[in-house]
């Protein structure tokens, strides 16, 4: 079990199966990259970070299988999770920038940082590179909106979102109806607890066929015909 309840009758953990939305982001990134290489890095090698990275890599893997492609994922090896690329904390933006610069130099053009404040280093590196073909996949919130004031919006391909508002609303509604339970809330695509952000400024660069396929995969994940589970998935 990755996550545990607090064990209190009036406490309800709110947790998120971000692998589902990260899978869609990985598929979209694989279908959009112009170099055939994408990358990801984390803050620390902990399950709540690794779940994003694994989901993203699985999405790329699915794209390759569907299209006979060979898009590479830099910074994450499913066979060696501890050997992935990590900042070491969630604050060191300079290290995040260094990792991103390394990925860009190796040919990656889409980067997904899962590193808290250190993710700003990815944005700084992509902006400094000055190209119009490099992009970022943000996590937790819609990076197009949250980094807009820092000039990040044009670089956001999409974002893997934890829908905190939905989780809180559903929990409050449950309590209001007298049906409160201490069983953890697990946000997933099916209950709109996680989601993939719009492509915003990148919308015209994502083909209609790719958009349709991502939508199709989302439906398959929700109805259970596509298994995207990872060893980091949350459990009640």
Short mmCIF file of C-alpha atoms in Angstrom, two decimals:
data_model
loop_
_atom_site.label_atom_id
_atom_site.label_comp_id
_atom_site.label_asym_id
_atom_site.label_seq_id
_atom_site.Cartn_x
_atom_site.Cartn_y
_atom_site.Cartn_z
CA UNK A 1 0.00 0.00 0.00
CA UNK A 2 1.53 3.30 -1.09
CA UNK A 3 -0.70 5.65 0.90
CA UNK A 4 -2.30 5.01 4.27
CA UNK A 5 -5.26 6.57 6.02
CA UNK A 6 -4.56 8.72 9.04
CA UNK A 7 -6.60 6.19 11.02
CA UNK A 8 -8.94 8.85 12.40
CA UNK A 9 -12.72 8.62 11.92
CA UNK A 10 -12.98 12.31 10.98
CA UNK A 11 -9.92 12.41 8.69
CA UNK A 12 -10.06 11.65 4.98
CA UNK A 13 -6.85 11.52 2.91
CA UNK A 14 -7.15 13.14 -0.52
CA UNK A 15 -4.76 11.39 -2.91
CA UNK A 16 -4.40 11.29 -6.67
CA UNK A 17 -3.67 8.65 -9.28
CA UNK A 18 -1.67 11.04 -11.43
CA UNK A 19 -0.28 8.18 -13.54
CA UNK A 20 -3.52 8.19 -15.51
CA UNK A 21 -3.24 11.79 -16.67
CA UNK A 22 0.55 11.56 -17.01
CA UNK A 23 0.03 8.62 -19.38
CA UNK A 24 -2.04 10.85 -21.65
CA UNK A 25 0.59 13.58 -21.41
CA UNK A 26 3.30 11.11 -22.38
CA UNK A 27 1.32 9.98 -25.40
CA UNK A 28 0.69 13.57 -26.46
CA UNK A 29 4.36 14.46 -25.99
CA UNK A 30 5.50 11.45 -28.01
CA UNK A 31 3.16 12.44 -30.81
CA UNK A 32 4.31 16.07 -30.78
CA UNK A 33 8.08 15.84 -30.38
CA UNK A 34 10.06 16.85 -33.41
CA UNK A 35 13.30 15.22 -32.29
CA UNK A 36 12.06 11.83 -31.15
CA UNK A 37 13.24 12.49 -27.60
CA UNK A 38 11.35 13.70 -24.53
CA UNK A 39 12.52 13.89 -20.92
CA UNK A 40 11.43 14.07 -17.30
CA UNK A 41 13.08 14.70 -13.97
CA UNK A 42 11.88 14.65 -10.38
CA UNK A 43 12.56 16.39 -7.12
CA UNK A 44 13.26 13.24 -5.13
CA UNK A 45 12.91 9.51 -5.77
CA UNK A 46 9.66 9.10 -3.85
CA UNK A 47 6.43 7.41 -5.01
CA UNK A 48 4.40 10.62 -5.34
CA UNK A 49 7.00 11.85 -7.84
CA UNK A 50 7.80 8.55 -9.52
CA UNK A 51 4.13 7.92 -10.31
CA UNK A 52 4.14 10.92 -12.68
CA UNK A 53 7.37 9.85 -14.34
CA UNK A 54 6.28 6.24 -14.78
CA UNK A 55 2.88 7.22 -16.18
CA UNK A 56 4.53 9.60 -18.62
CA UNK A 57 6.97 6.91 -19.80
CA UNK A 58 4.17 4.38 -20.21
CA UNK A 59 2.28 6.85 -22.39
CA UNK A 60 5.34 7.23 -24.62
CA UNK A 61 5.67 3.47 -24.76
CA UNK A 62 2.05 3.16 -25.88
CA UNK A 63 2.56 5.76 -28.60
CA UNK A 64 5.57 3.84 -29.88
CA UNK A 65 3.63 0.58 -29.92
CA UNK A 66 0.67 2.14 -31.73
CA UNK A 67 2.73 3.93 -34.36
CA UNK A 68 5.84 1.83 -34.84
CA UNK A 69 7.82 4.76 -33.44
CA UNK A 70 10.88 4.86 -31.21
CA UNK A 71 10.49 8.01 -29.13
CA UNK A 72 12.99 7.96 -26.26
CA UNK A 73 12.39 9.08 -22.68
CA UNK A 74 15.44 10.64 -21.03
CA UNK A 75 15.66 10.95 -17.24
CA UNK A 76 13.60 7.93 -16.32
CA UNK A 77 14.22 4.20 -16.61
CA UNK A 78 11.27 2.05 -15.48
CA UNK A 79 13.67 -0.82 -14.91
CA UNK A 80 15.83 1.29 -12.60
CA UNK A 81 13.65 3.89 -10.82
CA UNK A 82 16.33 5.06 -8.42
CA UNK A 83 18.59 5.70 -11.39
CA UNK A 84 16.33 8.38 -12.84
CA UNK A 85 17.18 12.07 -12.91
CA UNK A 86 16.41 13.86 -9.64
CA UNK A 87 17.24 17.27 -8.23
CA UNK A 88 17.58 15.95 -4.69
CA UNK A 89 14.99 18.35 -3.28
CA UNK A 90 12.09 20.49 -4.43
CA UNK A 91 13.77 23.90 -4.19
CA UNK A 92 16.96 23.88 -6.25
CA UNK A 93 15.90 25.65 -9.45
CA UNK A 94 19.54 25.88 -10.58
CA UNK A 95 19.83 22.08 -10.55
CA UNK A 96 16.50 21.83 -12.36
CA UNK A 97 17.83 24.19 -15.01
CA UNK A 98 21.05 22.19 -15.28
CA UNK A 99 19.15 18.94 -15.82
CA UNK A 100 16.93 20.55 -18.45
CA UNK A 101 19.91 22.02 -20.28
CA UNK A 102 21.44 18.56 -20.31
CA UNK A 103 18.27 17.05 -21.79
CA UNK A 104 18.05 19.78 -24.42
CA UNK A 105 21.68 19.20 -25.39
CA UNK A 106 20.88 15.50 -25.80
CA UNK A 107 18.09 16.33 -28.21
CA UNK A 108 14.97 16.28 -26.03
CA UNK A 109 12.46 18.98 -26.96
CA UNK A 110 9.66 18.28 -24.46
CA UNK A 111 10.45 18.17 -20.71
CA UNK A 112 8.21 17.20 -17.78
CA UNK A 113 9.64 18.39 -14.43
CA UNK A 114 8.05 16.85 -11.32
CA UNK A 115 10.00 18.91 -8.85
CA UNK A 116 8.01 21.58 -7.07
CA UNK A 117 9.79 24.94 -7.07
CA UNK A 118 12.80 23.34 -8.79
CA UNK A 119 10.62 22.96 -11.89
CA UNK A 120 11.11 26.66 -12.53
CA UNK A 121 14.60 25.70 -13.68
CA UNK A 122 13.08 23.82 -16.61
CA UNK A 123 11.19 26.92 -17.64
CA UNK A 124 14.32 29.07 -17.36
CA UNK A 125 16.32 26.65 -19.51
CA UNK A 126 13.67 26.38 -22.22
CA UNK A 127 13.24 30.14 -22.33
CA UNK A 128 17.02 30.65 -22.53
CA UNK A 129 17.27 28.15 -25.39
CA UNK A 130 15.09 30.52 -27.36
CA UNK A 131 13.56 27.96 -29.68
CA UNK A 132 9.90 27.76 -30.60
CA UNK A 133 9.86 23.96 -30.75
CA UNK A 134 10.80 23.23 -27.11
CA UNK A 135 7.98 22.65 -24.67
CA UNK A 136 7.18 21.73 -21.09
CA UNK A 137 4.60 19.45 -19.53
CA UNK A 138 3.75 20.96 -16.14
CA UNK A 139 2.34 19.05 -13.17
CA UNK A 140 -0.13 19.57 -10.31
CA UNK A 141 -1.78 22.68 -11.81
CA UNK A 142 -2.24 24.14 -15.29
CA UNK A 143 1.19 25.62 -15.97
CA UNK A 144 -0.21 27.82 -18.70
CA UNK A 145 -2.11 29.71 -16.03
CA UNK A 146 0.26 29.45 -13.07
CA UNK A 147 3.47 30.39 -14.92
CA UNK A 148 1.93 32.94 -17.26
CA UNK A 149 3.20 35.91 -15.26
CA UNK A 150 6.71 34.49 -15.58
CA UNK A 151 6.40 34.08 -19.33
CA UNK A 152 5.90 30.34 -19.17
CA UNK A 153 2.57 30.12 -20.97
CA UNK A 154 3.94 29.85 -24.56
CA UNK A 155 6.03 26.82 -23.58
CA UNK A 156 3.27 24.73 -22.02
CA UNK A 157 2.28 21.80 -24.20
CA UNK A 158 -0.13 20.63 -21.51
CA UNK A 159 -0.23 19.87 -17.77
CA UNK A 160 -1.02 16.90 -15.54
CA UNK A 161 -3.49 18.37 -13.06
CA UNK A 162 -4.50 17.31 -9.58
CA UNK A 163 -8.06 18.59 -9.33
CA UNK A 164 -7.89 19.64 -5.68
CA UNK A 165 -11.12 21.61 -5.95
CA UNK A 166 -13.04 18.56 -7.14
CA UNK A 167 -11.59 16.43 -4.35
CA UNK A 168 -12.55 18.94 -1.67
CA UNK A 169 -16.01 19.53 -3.14
CA UNK A 170 -16.77 15.80 -3.31
CA UNK A 171 -15.61 15.30 0.27
CA UNK A 172 -17.65 18.21 1.61
CA UNK A 173 -20.67 17.05 -0.37
CA UNK A 174 -20.26 13.56 1.07
CA UNK A 175 -20.22 14.97 4.60
CA UNK A 176 -23.19 17.26 3.91
CA UNK A 177 -25.23 14.25 2.80
CA UNK A 178 -24.36 12.40 5.98
CA UNK A 179 -22.30 9.87 4.03
CA UNK A 180 -18.82 10.89 5.18
CA UNK A 181 -16.26 8.10 5.21
CA UNK A 182 -12.64 8.11 6.29
CA UNK A 183 -11.81 5.95 3.27
CA UNK A 184 -9.25 7.85 1.19
CA UNK A 185 -10.48 9.82 -1.80
CA UNK A 186 -8.49 8.74 -4.83
CA UNK A 187 -8.63 11.25 -7.65
CA UNK A 188 -8.65 9.61 -11.06
CA UNK A 189 -9.77 10.43 -14.59
CA UNK A 190 -13.08 8.69 -13.94
CA UNK A 191 -14.12 10.94 -11.05
CA UNK A 192 -12.44 14.01 -12.55
CA UNK A 193 -9.93 14.02 -9.72
CA UNK A 194 -7.06 14.28 -12.20
CA UNK A 195 -7.06 15.71 -15.70
CA UNK A 196 -5.00 16.75 -18.69
CA UNK A 197 -4.95 20.50 -19.30
CA UNK A 198 -5.81 22.04 -22.68
CA UNK A 199 -2.98 22.48 -25.17
CA UNK A 200 -3.53 26.25 -25.16
CA UNK A 201 -0.95 27.95 -27.44
CA UNK A 202 0.25 24.55 -28.64
CA UNK A 203 -3.19 23.51 -29.84
CA UNK A 204 -2.39 24.07 -33.51
CA UNK A 205 0.80 22.00 -33.18
CA UNK A 206 -1.06 18.95 -31.89
CA UNK A 207 -2.67 17.13 -34.79
CA UNK A 208 -6.42 16.44 -34.77
CA UNK A 209 -5.63 12.73 -35.05
CA UNK A 210 -3.41 12.85 -31.97
CA UNK A 211 -6.01 14.78 -29.98
CA UNK A 212 -8.66 12.23 -30.94
CA UNK A 213 -6.40 9.36 -29.91
CA UNK A 214 -5.64 10.93 -26.53
CA UNK A 215 -9.39 11.35 -25.97
CA UNK A 216 -9.93 7.72 -26.95
CA UNK A 217 -7.26 6.55 -24.52
CA UNK A 218 -8.85 8.59 -21.75
CA UNK A 219 -12.17 6.83 -22.34
CA UNK A 220 -10.45 3.44 -22.30
CA UNK A 221 -8.70 4.24 -19.00
CA UNK A 222 -11.99 5.35 -17.46
CA UNK A 223 -13.95 2.29 -18.61
CA UNK A 224 -11.16 -0.06 -17.60
CA UNK A 225 -10.30 -1.47 -21.00
CA UNK A 226 -6.83 0.10 -20.85
CA UNK A 227 -4.70 -0.71 -17.82
CA UNK A 228 -2.19 2.03 -17.02
CA UNK A 229 -1.46 0.98 -13.46
CA UNK A 230 2.00 1.42 -11.97
CA UNK A 231 3.69 0.14 -8.82
CA UNK A 232 3.28 3.66 -7.41
CA UNK A 233 -0.51 3.84 -7.66
CA UNK A 234 -2.38 5.06 -4.57
CA UNK A 235 -4.44 2.56 -2.64
CA UNK A 236 -7.07 2.85 0.04
#
